[in-house]
Coordinates of C-alpha atoms in Angstrom, one line a residue:
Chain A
X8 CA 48.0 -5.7 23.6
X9 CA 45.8 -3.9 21.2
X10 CA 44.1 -6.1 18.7
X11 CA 41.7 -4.8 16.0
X12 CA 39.8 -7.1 13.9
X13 CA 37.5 -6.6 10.4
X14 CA 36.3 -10.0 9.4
X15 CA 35.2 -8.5 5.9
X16 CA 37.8 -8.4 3.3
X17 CA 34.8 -7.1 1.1
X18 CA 31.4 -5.5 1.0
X19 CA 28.8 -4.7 -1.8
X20 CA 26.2 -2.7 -1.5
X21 CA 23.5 -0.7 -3.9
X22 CA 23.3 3.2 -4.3
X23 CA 20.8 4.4 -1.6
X24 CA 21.6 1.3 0.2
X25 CA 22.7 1.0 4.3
X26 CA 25.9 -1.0 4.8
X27 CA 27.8 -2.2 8.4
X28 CA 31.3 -2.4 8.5
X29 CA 32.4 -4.5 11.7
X30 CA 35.0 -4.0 13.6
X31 CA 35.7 -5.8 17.2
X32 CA 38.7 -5.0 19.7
X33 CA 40.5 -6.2 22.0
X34 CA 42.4 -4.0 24.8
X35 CA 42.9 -4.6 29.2
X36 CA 42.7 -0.6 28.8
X37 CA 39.8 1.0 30.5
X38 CA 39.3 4.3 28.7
X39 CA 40.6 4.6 24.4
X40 CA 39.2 5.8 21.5
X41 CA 37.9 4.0 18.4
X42 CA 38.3 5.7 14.8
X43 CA 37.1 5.2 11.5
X44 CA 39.6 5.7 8.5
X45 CA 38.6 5.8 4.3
X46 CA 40.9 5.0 2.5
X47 CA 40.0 5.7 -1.7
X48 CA 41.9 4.6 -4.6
X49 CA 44.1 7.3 -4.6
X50 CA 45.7 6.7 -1.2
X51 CA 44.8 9.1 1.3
X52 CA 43.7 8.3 4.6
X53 CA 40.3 10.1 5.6
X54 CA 39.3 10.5 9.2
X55 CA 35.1 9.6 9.4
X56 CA 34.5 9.7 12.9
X57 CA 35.5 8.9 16.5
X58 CA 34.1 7.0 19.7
X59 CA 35.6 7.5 22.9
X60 CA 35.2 4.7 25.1
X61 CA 33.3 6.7 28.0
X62 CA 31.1 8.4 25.1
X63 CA 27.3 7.1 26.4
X64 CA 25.6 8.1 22.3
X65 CA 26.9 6.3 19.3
X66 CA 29.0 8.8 17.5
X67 CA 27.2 10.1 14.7
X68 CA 29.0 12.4 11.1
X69 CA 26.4 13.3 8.7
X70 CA 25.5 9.5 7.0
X71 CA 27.9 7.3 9.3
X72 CA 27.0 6.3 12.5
X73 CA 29.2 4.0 14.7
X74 CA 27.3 1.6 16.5
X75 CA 29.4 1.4 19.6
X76 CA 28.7 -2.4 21.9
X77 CA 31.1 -2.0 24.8
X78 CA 30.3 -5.4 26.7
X79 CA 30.6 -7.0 22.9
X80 CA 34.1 -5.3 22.0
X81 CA 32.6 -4.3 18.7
X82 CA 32.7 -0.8 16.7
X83 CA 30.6 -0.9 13.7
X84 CA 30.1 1.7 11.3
X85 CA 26.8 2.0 9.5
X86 CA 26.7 4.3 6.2
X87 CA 23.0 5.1 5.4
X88 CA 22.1 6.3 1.5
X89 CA 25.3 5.1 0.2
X90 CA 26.6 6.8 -2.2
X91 CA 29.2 5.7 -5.4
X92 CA 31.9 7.7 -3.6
X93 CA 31.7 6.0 -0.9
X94 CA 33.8 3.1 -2.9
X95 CA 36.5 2.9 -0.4
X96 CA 39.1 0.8 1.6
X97 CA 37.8 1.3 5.3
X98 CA 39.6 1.0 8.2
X99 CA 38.7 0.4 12.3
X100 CA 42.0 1.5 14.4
X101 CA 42.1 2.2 18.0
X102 CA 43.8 4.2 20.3
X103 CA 44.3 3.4 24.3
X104 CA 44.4 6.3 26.0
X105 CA 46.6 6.0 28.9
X106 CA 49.8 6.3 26.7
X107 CA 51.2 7.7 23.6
X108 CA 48.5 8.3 20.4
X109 CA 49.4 5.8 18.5
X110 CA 46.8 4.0 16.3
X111 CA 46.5 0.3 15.7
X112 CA 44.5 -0.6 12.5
X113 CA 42.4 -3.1 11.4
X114 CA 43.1 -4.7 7.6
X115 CA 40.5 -2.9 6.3
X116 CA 37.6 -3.9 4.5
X117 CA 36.7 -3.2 0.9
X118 CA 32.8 -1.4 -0.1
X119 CA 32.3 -1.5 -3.4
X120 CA 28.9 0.2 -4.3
X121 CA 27.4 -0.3 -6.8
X122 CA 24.5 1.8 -9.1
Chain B
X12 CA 42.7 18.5 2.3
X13 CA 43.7 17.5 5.7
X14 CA 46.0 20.5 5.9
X15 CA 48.5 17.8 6.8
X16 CA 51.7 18.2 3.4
X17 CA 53.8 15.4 2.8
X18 CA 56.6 15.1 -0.2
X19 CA 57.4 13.4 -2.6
X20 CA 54.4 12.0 -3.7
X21 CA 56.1 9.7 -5.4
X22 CA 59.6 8.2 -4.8
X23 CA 61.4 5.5 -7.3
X24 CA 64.9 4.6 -6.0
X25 CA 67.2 1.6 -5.8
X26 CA 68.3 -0.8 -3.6
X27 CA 70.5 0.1 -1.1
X28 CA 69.9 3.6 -1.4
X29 CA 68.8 6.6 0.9
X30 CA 65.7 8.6 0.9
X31 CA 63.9 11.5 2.6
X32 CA 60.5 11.6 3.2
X33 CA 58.9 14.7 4.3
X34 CA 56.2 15.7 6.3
X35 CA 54.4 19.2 7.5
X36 CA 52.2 19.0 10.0
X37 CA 48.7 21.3 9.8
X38 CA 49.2 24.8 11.9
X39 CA 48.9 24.4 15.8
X40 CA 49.5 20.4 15.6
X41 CA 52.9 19.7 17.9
X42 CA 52.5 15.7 17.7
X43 CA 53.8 14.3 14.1
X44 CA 53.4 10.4 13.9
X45 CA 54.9 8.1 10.9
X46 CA 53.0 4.9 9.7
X47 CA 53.9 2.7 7.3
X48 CA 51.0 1.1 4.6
X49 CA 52.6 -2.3 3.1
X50 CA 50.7 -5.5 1.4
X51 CA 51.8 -7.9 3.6
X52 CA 52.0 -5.7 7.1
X53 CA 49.0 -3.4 6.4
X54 CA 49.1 0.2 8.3
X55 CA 51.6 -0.1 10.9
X56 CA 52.6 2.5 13.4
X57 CA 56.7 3.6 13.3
X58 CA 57.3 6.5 15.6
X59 CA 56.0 9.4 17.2
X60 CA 57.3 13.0 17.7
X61 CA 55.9 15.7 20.0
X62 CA 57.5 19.2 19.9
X63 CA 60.7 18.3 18.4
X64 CA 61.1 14.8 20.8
X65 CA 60.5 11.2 20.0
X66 CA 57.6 10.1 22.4
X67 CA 57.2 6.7 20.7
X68 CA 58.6 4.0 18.5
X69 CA 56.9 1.2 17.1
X70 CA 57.8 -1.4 14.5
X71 CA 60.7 1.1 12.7
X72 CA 64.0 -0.8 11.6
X73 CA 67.2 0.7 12.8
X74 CA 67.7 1.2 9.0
X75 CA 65.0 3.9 9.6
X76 CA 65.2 7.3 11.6
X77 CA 63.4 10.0 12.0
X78 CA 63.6 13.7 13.3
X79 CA 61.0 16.7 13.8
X80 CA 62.6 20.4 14.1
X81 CA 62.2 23.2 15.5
X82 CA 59.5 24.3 13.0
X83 CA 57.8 21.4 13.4
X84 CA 57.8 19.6 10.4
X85 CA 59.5 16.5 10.4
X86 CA 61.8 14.0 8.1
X87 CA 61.5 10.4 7.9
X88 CA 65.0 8.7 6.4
X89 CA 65.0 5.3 5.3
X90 CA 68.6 4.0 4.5
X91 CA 70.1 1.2 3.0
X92 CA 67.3 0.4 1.2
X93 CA 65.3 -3.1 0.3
X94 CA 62.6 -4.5 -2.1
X95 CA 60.2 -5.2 1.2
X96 CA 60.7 -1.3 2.1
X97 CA 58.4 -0.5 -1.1
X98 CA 54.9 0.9 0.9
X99 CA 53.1 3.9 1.1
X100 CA 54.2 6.0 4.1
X101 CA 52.1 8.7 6.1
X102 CA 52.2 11.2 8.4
X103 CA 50.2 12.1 10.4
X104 CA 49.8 14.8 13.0
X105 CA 47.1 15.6 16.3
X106 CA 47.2 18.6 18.7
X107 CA 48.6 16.5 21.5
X108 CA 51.1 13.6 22.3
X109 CA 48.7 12.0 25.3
X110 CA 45.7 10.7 24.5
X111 CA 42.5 12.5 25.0
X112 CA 40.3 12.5 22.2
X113 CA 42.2 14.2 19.5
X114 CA 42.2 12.6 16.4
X115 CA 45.1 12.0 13.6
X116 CA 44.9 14.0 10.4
X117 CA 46.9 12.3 7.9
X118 CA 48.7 13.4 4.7
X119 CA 48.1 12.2 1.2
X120 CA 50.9 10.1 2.2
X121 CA 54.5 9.1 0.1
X122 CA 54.5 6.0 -1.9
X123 CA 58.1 4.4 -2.1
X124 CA 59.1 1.9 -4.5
X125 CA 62.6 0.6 -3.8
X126 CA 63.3 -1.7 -7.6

């Protein structure tokens, strides 16, 4: 079965700083897709970026990066230059693609950045 | 905006009561999917509909049903209602029902609080 795991309940980091989120998984599945989710205070879930398990480049969106370790199970996503927005609730989830699309999400991990 | 429309925003009802929750998927997407956002169970998948048939149930109660139509948008009905059913719920809606790289857009989401 399909296991996602964030270890950090919570992150701080400074304005300008780099922060990695890290998310491992567990699947038997040969080919699914990794995604990263924001969640903000006011509730609505924001797709970041994707990784497809055959992708060969680290998926990169602007100032995150996922930094995608296949042998190590691990999908973490780097944000360069944070920014005060970027105060979130941040999810891993994963999809396996050789069924139906559903996601299975990590607990999330709290960034609090800070000026 | 996700172009993904879900309402209520906000839902205050009793126990043992019946609500709808409803979603719109954004223009072109066939596949809606239902999660479920709760303290203690996190973001957990329900079910799945692609082109007006369920493709995929997850952990829904039998006290919960769901439908999409022939316009595509879809209903989520939660009866008989309970203090643990309180949660945020989302839609969420992709091009496809197989996987294959096509990622969820999901609404602002419906927050339920059953009193």
């Amino acid at each position: 079965a399909q296991k996602i795991t964030q270890t950090q309940p919570g992150m701080f980091v400074q304005e300008k700083e780099a922060v990695t989120l890290d998310c491992t998984y567990d699947t038997s599945d040969q080919s699914y897709g990794l995604f990263w989710y924001k969640q903000p205070s006011s509730g609505e879930m924001i797709f970041l970026i994707y990784q497809g398990s055959y992708d060969e480049q680290n998926a990169t969106e602007g100032r995150y990066s996922l930094n995608f370790q296949k042998a190590r199970k691990s999908a973490n996503l780097v944000i360069s230059a944070s920014q005060l927005g970027d105060s979130a609730m941040y999810f891993c989830a994963m999809r396996e693609n050789t069924g139906f699309q559903k996601l299975v999400f990590g607990t999330g991990t709290r960034l609090l950045v800070s000026p | 905006d996700s172009g993904v429309t879900q309402t209520p925003k906000h839902l205050i009802t009793a126990t043992g009561q019946r609500v709808t929750l409803r979603c719109s998927p954004r223009s072109g997407d066939l596949s809606v999917y239902w999660y479920q956002q709760s303290l203690d169970q996190g973001l957990q998948f329900l079910i799945q509909y692609y082109n007006g048939e369920e493709r995929a149930k997850g952990n829904i109660l039998e006290r919960f049903s769901a439908q999409q139509f022939p316009d595509l948008h879809s209903e989520l009905n939660l009866s008989s209602l309970e203090l643990g059913d309180s949660a945020l719920y989302f839609c969420a809606s992709s091009v496809a029902w197989l996987a294959g790289g096509n990622e969820q857009f999901f609404g602002p989401g419906t927050r339920l609080t059953v009193l």
